[in-house]
Short mmCIF file of C-alpha atoms in Angstrom, two decimals:
data_model
loop_
_atom_site.label_atom_id
_atom_site.label_comp_id
_atom_site.label_asym_id
_atom_site.label_seq_id
_atom_site.Cartn_x
_atom_site.Cartn_y
_atom_site.Cartn_z
CA SER Q 1 0.03 0.04 0.07
CA ALA Q 2 1.10 3.53 -0.53
CA VAL Q 3 1.68 5.94 2.09
CA ILE Q 4 0.62 9.85 1.40
CA SER Q 5 1.62 12.57 3.34
CA GLN Q 6 0.65 16.39 3.11
CA LYS Q 7 1.67 19.41 4.22
CA PRO Q 8 0.93 21.89 5.91
CA SER Q 9 -1.43 19.71 7.81
CA ARG Q 10 -3.38 22.94 8.50
CA ASP Q 11 -2.91 26.50 8.04
CA ILE Q 12 -4.96 29.66 9.27
CA CYS Q 13 -5.08 32.38 6.12
CA GLN Q 14 -6.05 35.83 5.18
CA ARG Q 15 -8.48 36.76 2.52
CA GLY Q 16 -7.24 37.40 -0.90
CA THR Q 17 -3.91 35.28 -0.03
CA SER Q 18 -2.78 31.66 -1.95
CA LEU Q 19 -1.67 28.51 -0.20
CA THR Q 20 0.17 25.70 -1.91
CA ILE Q 21 -0.74 22.27 -0.63
CA GLN Q 22 2.08 19.96 -1.05
CA CYS Q 23 1.22 15.89 -1.73
CA GLN Q 24 4.07 13.48 -1.70
CA VAL Q 25 3.51 9.57 -2.13
CA ASP Q 26 6.02 7.33 -1.07
CA SER Q 27 5.87 5.10 -4.02
CA GLN Q 28 5.06 5.91 -7.61
CA VAL Q 29 1.36 6.18 -8.85
CA THR Q 30 -0.29 6.56 -12.04
CA MET Q 31 -3.05 9.10 -11.08
CA MET Q 32 -3.14 11.46 -8.35
CA PHE Q 33 -6.53 13.61 -7.21
CA TRP Q 34 -7.32 16.43 -5.09
CA TYR Q 35 -10.48 16.44 -2.97
CA ARG Q 36 -12.38 18.92 -1.18
CA GLN Q 37 -14.49 18.34 2.16
CA GLN Q 38 -16.51 21.46 3.16
CA PRO Q 39 -17.20 21.24 7.16
CA GLY Q 40 -19.79 18.74 7.79
CA GLN Q 41 -20.16 17.41 4.45
CA SER Q 42 -19.00 14.69 2.08
CA LEU Q 43 -15.75 14.80 -0.28
CA THR Q 44 -15.84 16.60 -3.60
CA LEU Q 45 -13.77 15.81 -6.61
CA ILE Q 46 -11.69 18.90 -7.75
CA ALA Q 47 -9.12 17.45 -10.33
CA THR Q 48 -7.04 14.70 -11.31
CA ALA Q 49 -3.52 15.67 -11.42
CA ASN Q 50 -1.68 14.43 -14.50
CA GLN Q 51 1.84 14.11 -15.03
CA GLY Q 52 3.83 16.16 -17.56
CA SER Q 53 0.35 17.56 -18.48
CA GLU Q 54 -2.46 19.80 -16.94
CA ALA Q 55 -4.83 18.69 -14.65
CA THR Q 56 -8.51 17.94 -15.37
CA TYR Q 57 -10.83 19.86 -13.38
CA GLU Q 58 -14.27 18.79 -12.35
CA SER Q 59 -17.10 20.71 -12.96
CA GLY Q 60 -17.19 23.99 -10.84
CA PHE Q 61 -13.46 24.20 -10.41
CA VAL Q 62 -11.34 26.24 -12.48
CA ILE Q 63 -7.44 26.31 -12.99
CA ASP Q 64 -7.33 30.08 -12.04
CA LYS Q 65 -8.53 29.26 -8.54
CA PHE Q 66 -7.03 26.11 -8.21
CA PRO Q 67 -3.55 25.80 -10.16
CA ILE Q 68 -2.21 21.93 -9.71
CA SER Q 69 1.39 20.63 -10.47
CA ARG Q 70 2.21 17.28 -11.01
CA PRO Q 71 6.04 17.34 -12.05
CA ASN Q 72 6.57 13.48 -11.37
CA LEU Q 73 4.80 10.02 -10.50
CA THR Q 74 5.48 10.91 -6.49
CA PHE Q 75 4.34 14.63 -6.28
CA SER Q 76 1.82 16.91 -6.95
CA THR Q 77 0.81 20.68 -5.61
CA LEU Q 78 -2.75 22.51 -5.22
CA THR Q 79 -2.71 25.98 -4.60
CA VAL Q 80 -5.65 27.68 -3.18
CA SER Q 81 -5.58 31.22 -5.18
CA ASN Q 82 -7.15 34.26 -3.76
CA MET Q 83 -8.67 32.78 -0.74
CA SER Q 84 -12.10 33.81 0.76
CA PRO Q 85 -13.69 32.46 3.67
CA GLU Q 86 -16.00 30.07 1.54
CA ASP Q 87 -12.60 28.23 0.61
CA SER Q 88 -12.31 26.97 4.20
CA SER Q 89 -12.38 23.07 3.84
CA ILE Q 90 -10.13 20.41 4.18
CA TYR Q 91 -8.12 19.47 1.10
CA LEU Q 92 -6.92 15.93 0.64
CA CYS Q 93 -5.10 14.14 -1.96
CA SER Q 94 -5.03 10.73 -3.04
CA GLY Q 95 -3.21 8.22 -5.24
CA ASP Q 96 -4.49 5.25 -7.26
CA ALA Q 97 -4.12 1.68 -5.43
CA GLY Q 98 -2.82 0.04 -8.67
CA LEU Q 99 -5.49 -2.66 -7.59
CA VAL Q 100 -8.51 -2.00 -9.83
CA LYS Q 101 -9.72 1.37 -11.30
CA ASP Q 102 -10.58 3.62 -8.38
CA THR Q 103 -9.20 2.19 -5.51
CA GLN Q 104 -7.20 5.22 -3.87
CA TYR Q 105 -5.11 5.75 -1.13
CA PHE Q 106 -5.47 8.96 0.62
CA GLY Q 107 -3.33 11.78 2.39
CA PRO Q 108 -4.35 12.66 6.25
CA GLY Q 109 -5.62 16.24 4.73
CA THR Q 110 -4.62 19.95 4.88
CA ARG Q 111 -7.35 21.61 7.05
CA LEU Q 112 -7.71 25.24 5.68
CA THR Q 113 -9.23 28.13 7.61
CA VAL Q 114 -9.44 31.51 5.77
CA LEU Q 115 -10.22 34.51 7.86
CA ASP U 1 -22.60 5.63 -12.76
CA ALA U 2 -24.98 4.01 -9.76
CA LYS U 3 -26.42 6.12 -7.09
CA THR U 4 -25.96 4.20 -3.67
CA THR U 5 -28.45 4.32 -0.88
CA GLN U 6 -27.38 3.99 2.54
CA PRO U 7 -28.75 4.60 6.14
CA THR U 8 -27.54 7.51 7.65
CA SER U 9 -26.51 6.23 10.96
CA MET U 10 -26.04 2.83 12.69
CA ASP U 11 -24.78 1.58 16.11
CA CYS U 12 -23.21 -1.77 16.69
CA ALA U 13 -21.90 -3.10 20.15
CA GLU U 14 -18.35 -3.32 20.42
CA GLY U 15 -17.27 -7.42 19.85
CA ARG U 16 -20.24 -8.13 17.49
CA ALA U 17 -20.44 -8.17 13.70
CA ALA U 18 -21.47 -4.86 12.05
CA ASN U 19 -23.30 -5.13 8.97
CA LEU U 20 -23.48 -2.38 6.88
CA PRO U 21 -26.35 -2.38 3.92
CA CYS U 22 -26.01 -0.24 1.02
CA ASN U 23 -28.45 -0.54 -2.28
CA HIS U 24 -27.23 0.15 -5.71
CA SER U 25 -30.13 -0.84 -7.91
CA THR U 26 -28.71 1.10 -11.13
CA ILE U 27 -25.25 -0.64 -11.36
CA SER U 28 -24.14 -1.81 -14.66
CA GLY U 29 -22.41 -5.02 -15.13
CA ASN U 30 -18.63 -3.83 -15.41
CA GLU U 31 -19.31 -1.38 -12.14
CA TYR U 32 -17.15 -2.28 -9.02
CA VAL U 33 -18.59 -1.82 -5.31
CA TYR U 34 -16.29 0.00 -3.14
CA TRP U 35 -16.27 0.47 0.36
CA TYR U 36 -14.14 3.27 2.24
CA ARG U 37 -14.49 4.66 5.67
CA GLN U 38 -13.19 7.91 7.28
CA ILE U 39 -12.30 7.95 10.87
CA HIS U 40 -12.80 11.44 12.56
CA SER U 41 -10.06 13.88 11.39
CA GLN U 42 -8.46 11.35 8.72
CA GLY U 43 -8.40 11.07 5.16
CA PRO U 44 -10.81 7.99 3.81
CA GLN U 45 -9.39 4.54 4.07
CA TYR U 46 -10.14 1.83 1.31
CA ILE U 47 -11.51 -1.28 2.88
CA ILE U 48 -12.43 -3.59 0.14
CA HIS U 49 -13.83 -3.76 -3.29
CA GLY U 50 -16.26 -6.34 -5.52
CA LEU U 51 -17.35 -7.05 -8.67
CA LYS U 52 -19.65 -10.29 -8.53
CA ASN U 53 -18.06 -12.23 -5.81
CA ASN U 54 -18.47 -11.99 -2.29
CA GLU U 55 -14.75 -10.88 -1.12
CA THR U 56 -12.67 -10.80 2.20
CA ASN U 57 -9.88 -9.60 3.55
CA GLU U 58 -8.03 -8.87 6.88
CA MET U 59 -10.61 -5.97 7.35
CA ALA U 60 -13.74 -6.77 6.52
CA SER U 61 -16.01 -8.93 4.28
CA LEU U 62 -18.19 -8.03 1.46
CA ILE U 63 -21.38 -9.69 0.26
CA ILE U 64 -22.89 -8.85 -2.96
CA THR U 65 -26.36 -10.17 -3.80
CA GLU U 66 -26.91 -12.45 -6.85
CA ASP U 67 -28.39 -9.51 -8.96
CA ARG U 68 -26.18 -6.97 -7.90
CA LYS U 69 -28.20 -4.57 -6.52
CA SER U 70 -27.41 -4.50 -3.15
CA SER U 71 -24.55 -5.24 -0.84
CA THR U 72 -23.22 -5.87 2.80
CA LEU U 73 -20.03 -4.71 4.46
CA ILE U 74 -19.03 -7.02 7.73
CA LEU U 75 -16.72 -6.25 10.26
CA PRO U 76 -17.00 -9.50 11.84
CA HIS U 77 -15.58 -8.11 15.42
CA ALA U 78 -16.10 -4.76 15.58
CA THR U 79 -13.93 -2.34 17.84
CA LEU U 80 -14.03 1.34 19.09
CA ARG U 81 -11.69 2.23 16.54
CA ASP U 82 -14.15 1.17 13.94
CA THR U 83 -16.30 3.90 14.77
CA ALA U 84 -16.35 6.04 11.66
CA VAL U 85 -18.39 7.00 8.27
CA TYR U 86 -18.57 4.36 5.84
CA TYR U 87 -19.06 5.20 2.45
CA CYS U 88 -20.41 2.32 -0.16
CA ILE U 89 -19.52 3.66 -3.79
CA ALA U 90 -20.63 1.67 -7.02
CA GLY U 91 -18.82 2.61 -10.24
CA LYS U 92 -17.14 5.80 -10.14
CA LEU U 93 -15.33 6.99 -6.94
CA THR U 94 -18.03 9.54 -5.80
CA PHE U 95 -18.47 10.19 -2.51
CA GLY U 96 -22.35 10.35 -0.62
CA THR U 97 -23.05 11.01 2.79
CA GLY U 98 -22.05 7.54 4.06
CA THR U 99 -23.75 5.69 7.14
CA ARG U 100 -21.65 6.77 10.72
CA LEU U 101 -21.28 3.81 12.42
CA THR U 102 -20.92 4.12 16.00
CA ILE U 103 -19.40 1.23 18.01
CA ILE U 104 -20.85 1.26 21.86
CA PRO U 105 -18.72 -0.37 24.39
#
């Protein structure tokens, strides 16, 4: 199984600023994903991080707001840009488990509070 | 992608088997059933998946009905650490609201 770590684990940010979250996997994975979990709610997929090409965003999420990098098969970053209080959420990354499509390992999440 | 229906919450006594039901009546023939759980303040954890046959691993058993319209996740000897939200997913990985399972001492 893959172990996924995220940095930072939590942060408190001011409105209008940006935060970059890092996701590191301890082994190579084909697919990496970024999710958002708003307070008291379930997970929502933001985008699929593609190695060597632009991320694939889900409906309602755009690159200007959530730019994503994936420079290699073990690392990805998500930036939350021009933050507002509505961006306060837990942000989670995941990587495919290589078992069968849609089995994933998740990181512990980054708890973001925007003031 | 198939929609799933799960009870909002369940309780189970510690040491007993926890049986979590899931309906996925619109599942198509090539769609897998996945179970994940999320313990408070942690990321989701993969538990098990299956297509047609029943499956068992070190964490749980998955029983899928012959018509594949429903399934049951079984935690054979529930412990307090099994208290979590359990997500049943059919097809593409889309998280619903899940079942909040509370293990009672």
